[in-house]
Amino acid sequence: MEIISRRKRMMSLARRLRREENRTIGFVPTMGALHEGHLSLIHEARAMCDVVVVSVFVNPAQFGAMEDFKAYPRDLTRDSALLAEYNVDYVFAPTVEEMYPAGFSTYVTVEGLTDKLEGAARPGHFRGVTTVVAILLNIIKPDFIFFGQKDAQQAIVIKQLVRDLAFASEVVIAPIVREESGLAMSSRNIYLTNEEHRAATVLHRALLKAHKAYDDGERNGERLIEIARETIEQEPLARIDYVSLNDAETLKPLDKIDDRSALLSIAAFIGKTRLIDNVVLGKTKKQDAVGAKA
Ligand code: AMP
């Protein structure tokens, strides 16, 4: 496994793999601090592609001024060891200067989809995400790029980006990987104390409860949101940022669920740590299963 820090090297290598060796490239972008959620994407990429490239880059452009860019966990030695174990071929781990050299001034924005949910709560977040993904797609030009349903809105925004700007990569979305407790795996879970970790499982319980109500016939948006809210509010360490029901493809807010699938999403602070989770109600695809375990 080779660890690459230069754009130029990554570009020429990817070009060679594609053109001379005619190999398909699967690409998994990450911010490191790898866990089984990331590893499931790598597993999928390994199964679908000849060559697997994983990027490890904590992207400053997607963090707000008050967010945890500085504190975000970084351990390339540990991550590289895990990636080698998972038979990854190349790790692209550039510095901030390599990705955003002096004079950098081009940003990519997906409009509409990014003004709600995470976009409303974290202004500028998706502009940072779509910009870095556009750069990475241009450097690596993978056949397939893999994202997790854990960041459901991100997955939708990236699909739109790839469609609109005609990137020649196919977007693959993999299901949410959860701990045995139901808590969705996240690099930010390491911020949680034991007590907060226990409290954080309320997010999954809230989704399960709403899912159960949906299965029992509840289709009213407000009611489903209320069921999730009530559950979270019973946990004193949790503070809701939003609970929202949206069309699972267009993200249009929904007051009732009909024949289209709906995304029920939650953002909440557990202590100082902000966590997100979601479930798709309605037509269930593999990636939407609420119960996927590591
Ligand atoms: P991050 O390093 O947090 O930027 O995440 C990198 C990729 O891993 C994103 O596509 C995430 O959606 C995905 N991911 C993070 N956590 C999980 C999880 N628990 N299950 C599945 N995918 C995940």
CSV table of C-alpha atoms and ligand atoms in Angstrom, one decimal:
chain,number,residue,atom,x,y,z
A,1,MET,CA,0.0,0.0,0.0
A,2,GLU,CA,1.4,3.4,-1.0
A,3,ILE,CA,0.6,6.6,0.9
A,4,ILE,CA,0.6,9.5,-1.4
A,5,SER,CA,0.6,13.2,-0.3
A,6,ARG,CA,1.0,15.0,-3.7
A,7,ARG,CA,-1.8,15.8,-6.1
A,8,LYS,CA,0.5,15.3,-9.1
A,9,ARG,CA,1.6,11.9,-8.0
A,10,MET,CA,-2.0,10.8,-7.3
A,11,MET,CA,-3.1,12.1,-10.7
A,12,SER,CA,-0.4,10.4,-12.8
A,13,LEU,CA,-0.8,7.2,-10.9
A,14,ALA,CA,-4.6,7.1,-11.3
A,15,ARG,CA,-4.2,7.9,-15.0
A,16,ARG,CA,-1.7,5.0,-15.4
A,17,LEU,CA,-4.1,2.6,-13.6
A,18,ARG,CA,-6.9,3.6,-15.9
A,19,ARG,CA,-5.2,4.0,-19.2
A,20,GLU,CA,-2.3,1.6,-19.3
A,21,GLU,CA,-3.5,-1.1,-16.9
A,22,ASN,CA,-7.2,-0.7,-17.7
A,23,ARG,CA,-8.2,-1.2,-14.1
A,24,THR,CA,-11.4,0.1,-12.5
A,25,ILE,CA,-10.8,2.5,-9.6
A,26,GLY,CA,-13.0,2.6,-6.5
A,27,PHE,CA,-12.5,5.7,-4.4
A,28,VAL,CA,-13.6,6.3,-0.8
A,29,PRO,CA,-13.2,9.8,0.6
A,30,THR,CA,-12.8,10.1,4.4
A,31,MET,CA,-11.6,12.5,7.0
A,32,GLY,CA,-9.7,9.7,8.8
A,33,ALA,CA,-10.3,8.5,12.4
A,34,LEU,CA,-11.5,5.4,10.7
A,35,HIS,CA,-14.2,3.1,12.1
A,36,GLU,CA,-16.3,0.3,10.8
A,37,GLY,CA,-18.6,2.7,8.9
A,38,HIS,CA,-15.6,3.7,6.7
A,39,LEU,CA,-14.5,0.1,6.5
A,40,SER,CA,-17.8,-1.0,5.2
A,41,LEU,CA,-17.4,1.5,2.3
A,42,ILE,CA,-13.9,0.1,1.6
A,43,HIS,CA,-15.3,-3.4,1.7
A,44,GLU,CA,-17.9,-2.5,-0.9
A,45,ALA,CA,-15.2,-0.8,-3.1
A,46,ARG,CA,-12.9,-3.8,-2.8
A,47,ALA,CA,-15.8,-6.1,-4.0
A,48,MET,CA,-16.7,-3.8,-7.0
A,49,CYS,CA,-13.3,-2.5,-8.2
A,50,ASP,CA,-9.8,-3.6,-9.2
A,51,VAL,CA,-8.0,-0.8,-7.3
A,52,VAL,CA,-9.2,0.9,-4.1
A,53,VAL,CA,-8.1,4.4,-3.3
A,54,VAL,CA,-9.0,6.0,0.1
A,55,SER,CA,-8.4,9.6,0.9
A,56,VAL,CA,-7.7,10.8,4.4
A,57,PHE,CA,-8.1,14.6,4.5
A,58,VAL,CA,-9.7,16.7,7.2
A,59,ASN,CA,-11.1,19.3,4.9
A,60,PRO,CA,-11.0,22.8,6.6
A,61,ALA,CA,-13.5,24.2,4.0
A,62,GLN,CA,-16.4,22.1,5.4
A,63,PHE,CA,-16.0,23.2,9.0
A,64,GLY,CA,-17.6,26.4,10.4
A,65,ALA,CA,-15.5,28.9,12.4
A,66,MET,CA,-16.9,27.6,15.6
A,67,GLU,CA,-16.7,23.9,14.7
A,68,ASP,CA,-14.1,21.3,15.6
A,69,PHE,CA,-11.6,21.5,12.8
A,70,LYS,CA,-8.6,21.8,15.1
A,71,ALA,CA,-9.8,19.2,17.6
A,72,TYR,CA,-10.9,16.7,14.9
A,73,PRO,CA,-9.2,13.4,15.6
A,74,ARG,CA,-6.1,12.7,13.4
A,75,ASP,CA,-4.0,9.6,13.4
A,76,LEU,CA,-2.6,8.7,10.0
A,77,THR,CA,-0.4,5.9,11.5
A,78,ARG,CA,-3.4,4.1,12.9
A,79,ASP,CA,-5.6,4.7,9.9
A,80,SER,CA,-2.9,3.5,7.5
A,81,ALA,CA,-2.5,0.3,9.5
A,82,LEU,CA,-6.2,-0.3,9.2
A,83,LEU,CA,-6.3,0.5,5.5
A,84,ALA,CA,-3.4,-1.9,4.8
A,85,GLU,CA,-5.3,-4.6,6.7
A,86,TYR,CA,-8.3,-4.0,4.4
A,87,ASN,CA,-6.2,-4.4,1.3
A,88,VAL,CA,-6.5,-0.8,0.2
A,89,ASP,CA,-4.1,-0.1,-2.6
A,90,TYR,CA,-3.5,3.6,-2.2
A,91,VAL,CA,-4.0,6.2,0.5
A,92,PHE,CA,-4.2,9.8,-0.6
A,93,ALA,CA,-3.4,11.9,2.4
A,94,PRO,CA,-2.6,15.5,1.2
A,95,THR,CA,-1.8,18.5,3.4
A,96,VAL,CA,-4.2,21.4,3.5
A,97,GLU,CA,-1.6,23.4,1.4
A,98,GLU,CA,-1.5,20.7,-1.2
A,99,MET,CA,-5.3,20.7,-1.6
A,100,TYR,CA,-5.8,24.5,-1.2
A,101,PRO,CA,-2.5,26.1,-2.5
A,102,ALA,CA,-2.0,29.8,-2.0
A,103,GLY,CA,-4.3,31.7,-4.3
A,104,PHE,CA,-7.0,29.0,-4.4
A,105,SER,CA,-10.2,30.7,-5.2
A,106,THR,CA,-12.7,28.3,-6.9
A,107,TYR,CA,-15.6,26.8,-5.0
A,108,VAL,CA,-18.4,24.6,-6.1
A,109,THR,CA,-21.9,25.0,-4.8
A,110,VAL,CA,-24.9,22.8,-5.2
A,111,GLU,CA,-28.0,25.1,-4.8
A,112,GLY,CA,-31.4,24.3,-3.3
A,113,LEU,CA,-30.6,20.9,-1.7
A,114,THR,CA,-27.9,22.5,0.5
A,115,ASP,CA,-30.0,25.2,2.2
A,116,LYS,CA,-31.9,22.9,4.6
A,117,LEU,CA,-31.1,20.4,7.3
A,118,GLU,CA,-27.3,20.2,7.7
A,119,GLY,CA,-26.9,23.1,5.3
A,120,ALA,CA,-29.1,25.4,7.4
A,121,ALA,CA,-27.5,24.3,10.6
A,122,ARG,CA,-23.9,24.5,9.3
A,123,PRO,CA,-23.7,27.4,6.8
A,124,GLY,CA,-20.9,26.8,4.2
A,125,HIS,CA,-20.6,23.1,5.1
A,126,PHE,CA,-21.7,21.7,1.8
A,127,ARG,CA,-19.8,24.3,-0.2
A,128,GLY,CA,-16.7,22.8,1.4
A,129,VAL,CA,-17.8,19.3,0.8
A,130,THR,CA,-18.7,19.7,-2.8
A,131,THR,CA,-15.5,21.7,-3.5
A,132,VAL,CA,-13.2,19.1,-2.0
A,133,VAL,CA,-15.1,16.2,-3.7
A,134,ALA,CA,-14.9,18.0,-7.1
A,135,ILE,CA,-11.1,18.4,-6.7
A,136,LEU,CA,-10.7,14.7,-5.6
A,137,LEU,CA,-12.8,13.5,-8.5
A,138,ASN,CA,-10.7,15.5,-10.9
A,139,ILE,CA,-7.5,14.1,-9.4
A,140,ILE,CA,-8.5,10.5,-9.2
A,141,LYS,CA,-11.3,10.2,-11.8
A,142,PRO,CA,-12.6,7.0,-10.2
A,143,ASP,CA,-15.1,4.7,-11.8
A,144,PHE,CA,-17.0,4.5,-8.5
A,145,ILE,CA,-17.0,6.9,-5.5
A,146,PHE,CA,-18.5,5.6,-2.2
A,147,PHE,CA,-20.4,7.5,0.4
A,148,GLY,CA,-22.4,6.4,3.5
A,149,GLN,CA,-26.1,6.8,4.1
A,150,LYS,CA,-25.1,8.1,7.6
A,151,ASP,CA,-24.7,11.5,5.9
A,152,ALA,CA,-27.9,11.2,3.9
A,153,GLN,CA,-28.1,14.8,2.7
A,154,GLN,CA,-24.4,14.7,1.7
A,155,ALA,CA,-25.1,11.6,-0.4
A,156,ILE,CA,-28.0,13.4,-2.2
A,157,VAL,CA,-25.9,16.6,-2.7
A,158,ILE,CA,-23.0,14.6,-4.1
A,159,LYS,CA,-25.3,12.7,-6.6
A,160,GLN,CA,-26.5,16.1,-7.8
A,161,LEU,CA,-23.0,17.4,-8.1
A,162,VAL,CA,-21.9,14.4,-10.1
A,163,ARG,CA,-24.9,14.7,-12.4
A,164,ASP,CA,-24.8,18.5,-12.9
A,165,LEU,CA,-21.1,18.7,-13.6
A,166,ALA,CA,-21.0,15.5,-15.6
A,167,PHE,CA,-18.3,13.8,-13.6
A,168,ALA,CA,-17.7,10.4,-15.1
A,169,SER,CA,-17.9,8.5,-11.7
A,170,GLU,CA,-20.8,6.5,-10.4
A,171,VAL,CA,-21.9,7.3,-6.9
A,172,VAL,CA,-22.5,4.3,-4.6
A,173,ILE,CA,-24.2,4.8,-1.2
A,174,ALA,CA,-23.7,2.2,1.5
A,175,PRO,CA,-25.9,1.5,4.6
A,176,ILE,CA,-25.4,3.0,8.0
A,177,VAL,CA,-23.2,0.9,10.2
A,178,ARG,CA,-24.2,0.9,13.9
A,179,GLU,CA,-22.7,-0.2,17.1
A,180,GLU,CA,-24.4,-3.1,19.0
A,181,SER,CA,-26.1,-0.4,21.0
A,182,GLY,CA,-27.6,1.1,17.9
A,183,LEU,CA,-25.5,4.2,17.9
A,184,ALA,CA,-24.4,5.1,14.4
A,185,MET,CA,-20.6,4.8,14.1
A,186,SER,CA,-19.0,8.2,13.8
A,187,SER,CA,-15.5,9.6,14.2
A,188,ARG,CA,-17.0,12.1,16.6
A,189,ASN,CA,-18.2,9.4,19.0
A,190,ILE,CA,-14.8,9.5,20.6
A,191,TYR,CA,-15.6,12.9,22.0
A,192,LEU,CA,-18.4,11.2,24.1
A,193,THR,CA,-17.9,10.3,27.8
A,194,ASN,CA,-19.2,6.9,28.8
A,195,GLU,CA,-22.3,8.5,30.1
A,196,GLU,CA,-22.8,10.5,26.9
A,197,HIS,CA,-22.2,7.4,24.8
A,198,ARG,CA,-25.0,5.7,26.6
A,199,ALA,CA,-27.2,8.8,26.2
A,200,ALA,CA,-26.4,9.0,22.5
A,201,THR,CA,-28.2,5.7,21.8
A,202,VAL,CA,-31.5,7.6,22.2
A,203,LEU,CA,-31.1,8.9,18.6
A,204,HIS,CA,-31.4,5.4,17.2
A,205,ARG,CA,-34.3,4.5,19.6
A,206,ALA,CA,-36.1,7.6,18.4
A,207,LEU,CA,-35.8,6.5,14.8
A,208,LEU,CA,-36.9,3.0,15.6
A,209,LYS,CA,-39.9,4.3,17.4
A,210,ALA,CA,-40.9,6.5,14.5
A,211,HIS,CA,-40.2,3.6,12.1
A,212,LYS,CA,-42.5,1.4,14.2
A,213,ALA,CA,-45.3,4.0,14.1
A,214,TYR,CA,-44.8,4.2,10.3
A,215,ASP,CA,-45.1,0.4,10.1
A,216,ASP,CA,-48.2,0.6,12.2
A,217,GLY,CA,-49.8,3.0,9.6
A,218,GLU,CA,-48.8,6.5,10.8
A,219,ARG,CA,-48.2,8.7,7.8
A,220,ASN,CA,-48.6,12.1,9.3
A,221,GLY,CA,-45.3,14.0,9.2
A,222,GLU,CA,-45.8,16.1,12.3
A,223,ARG,CA,-46.8,13.1,14.3
A,224,LEU,CA,-43.8,11.0,13.2
A,225,ILE,CA,-41.5,13.9,14.0
A,226,GLU,CA,-43.2,14.3,17.4
A,227,ILE,CA,-42.7,10.6,18.2
A,228,ALA,CA,-39.0,11.0,17.6
A,229,ARG,CA,-38.8,14.3,19.4
A,230,GLU,CA,-40.6,12.9,22.5
A,231,THR,CA,-38.2,10.0,22.7
A,232,ILE,CA,-35.1,12.2,22.5
A,233,GLU,CA,-36.5,14.7,25.0
A,234,GLN,CA,-36.7,12.0,27.6
A,235,GLU,CA,-32.9,11.9,27.6
A,236,PRO,CA,-31.5,14.7,29.8
A,237,LEU,CA,-28.1,14.8,28.1
A,238,ALA,CA,-29.6,15.3,24.6
A,239,ARG,CA,-30.5,18.6,23.1
A,240,ILE,CA,-32.3,18.5,19.7
A,241,ASP,CA,-30.9,20.6,16.9
A,242,TYR,CA,-33.6,19.4,14.4
A,243,VAL,CA,-35.9,16.5,13.7
A,244,SER,CA,-37.1,16.6,10.1
A,245,LEU,CA,-39.1,14.7,7.6
A,246,ASN,CA,-38.2,15.3,4.0
A,247,ASP,CA,-38.6,13.6,0.6
A,248,ALA,CA,-35.8,11.1,0.4
A,249,GLU,CA,-34.7,12.3,-3.0
A,250,THR,CA,-35.6,16.0,-3.3
A,251,LEU,CA,-35.4,16.8,0.4
A,252,LYS,CA,-38.6,18.8,0.2
A,253,PRO,CA,-40.2,19.0,3.7
A,254,LEU,CA,-43.1,16.6,4.0
A,255,ASP,CA,-46.2,16.9,6.1
A,256,LYS,CA,-47.3,13.4,5.1
A,257,ILE,CA,-45.8,10.3,3.6
A,258,ASP,CA,-47.5,9.0,0.5
A,259,ASP,CA,-46.0,6.6,-2.1
A,260,ARG,CA,-42.5,8.2,-2.1
A,261,SER,CA,-39.9,7.4,0.4
A,262,ALA,CA,-39.2,9.8,3.2
A,263,LEU,CA,-36.0,10.7,5.1
A,264,LEU,CA,-36.5,11.1,8.8
A,265,SER,CA,-33.3,12.8,10.1
A,266,ILE,CA,-32.1,14.0,13.5
A,267,ALA,CA,-29.3,16.3,14.6
A,268,ALA,CA,-28.7,16.5,18.3
A,269,PHE,CA,-26.1,17.6,20.8
A,270,ILE,CA,-25.1,15.0,23.3
A,271,GLY,CA,-23.2,17.2,25.8
A,272,LYS,CA,-21.0,19.3,23.5
A,273,THR,CA,-20.9,16.7,20.7
A,274,ARG,CA,-23.2,17.1,17.7
A,275,LEU,CA,-24.4,13.8,16.2
A,276,ILE,CA,-26.7,13.1,13.2
A,277,ASP,CA,-28.7,10.0,12.3
A,278,ASN,CA,-31.5,9.1,10.0
A,279,VAL,CA,-33.8,6.4,8.6
A,280,VAL,CA,-35.7,6.2,5.3
A,281,LEU,CA,-39.4,5.4,5.7
A,282,GLY,CA,-41.2,3.8,2.8
A,283,LYS,CA,-39.6,2.0,-0.1
A,284,THR,CA,-36.5,0.5,1.6
A,285,LYS,CA,-33.3,0.1,-0.3
A,286,LYS,CA,-30.4,-1.8,1.1
A,287,GLN,CA,-28.6,1.4,2.3
A,288,ASP,CA,-31.6,2.6,4.2
A,289,ALA,CA,-32.0,-0.2,6.7
A,290,VAL,CA,-32.3,1.2,10.2
A,291,GLY,CA,-30.9,-1.9,11.9
A,292,ALA,CA,-27.5,-2.5,10.0
A,293,LYS,CA,-24.9,-3.6,12.6
A,294,ALA,CA,-21.2,-3.7,12.3
B,1,AMP,P1,-16.2,11.1,7.3
B,1,AMP,O1,-14.8,10.6,7.5
B,1,AMP,O2,-16.9,11.3,8.5
B,1,AMP,O3,-16.2,12.3,6.3
B,1,AMP,O4,-16.9,10.0,6.5
B,1,AMP,C1,-16.5,9.4,5.3
B,1,AMP,C2,-17.5,8.6,4.7
B,1,AMP,O5,-17.9,7.5,5.6
B,1,AMP,C3,-18.8,9.4,4.4
B,1,AMP,O6,-19.3,9.0,3.1
B,1,AMP,C4,-19.7,9.0,5.5
B,1,AMP,O7,-21.1,9.0,5.2
B,1,AMP,C5,-19.3,7.5,5.7
B,1,AMP,N1,-19.7,7.1,7.1
B,1,AMP,C6,-19.4,7.7,8.3
B,1,AMP,N2,-20.0,7.0,9.3
B,1,AMP,C7,-20.7,5.9,8.7
B,1,AMP,C8,-21.5,4.9,9.2
B,1,AMP,N3,-21.7,4.8,10.5
B,1,AMP,N4,-22.0,4.0,8.4
B,1,AMP,C9,-21.8,4.1,7.0
B,1,AMP,N5,-21.0,5.1,6.5
B,1,AMP,C10,-20.5,6.0,7.3
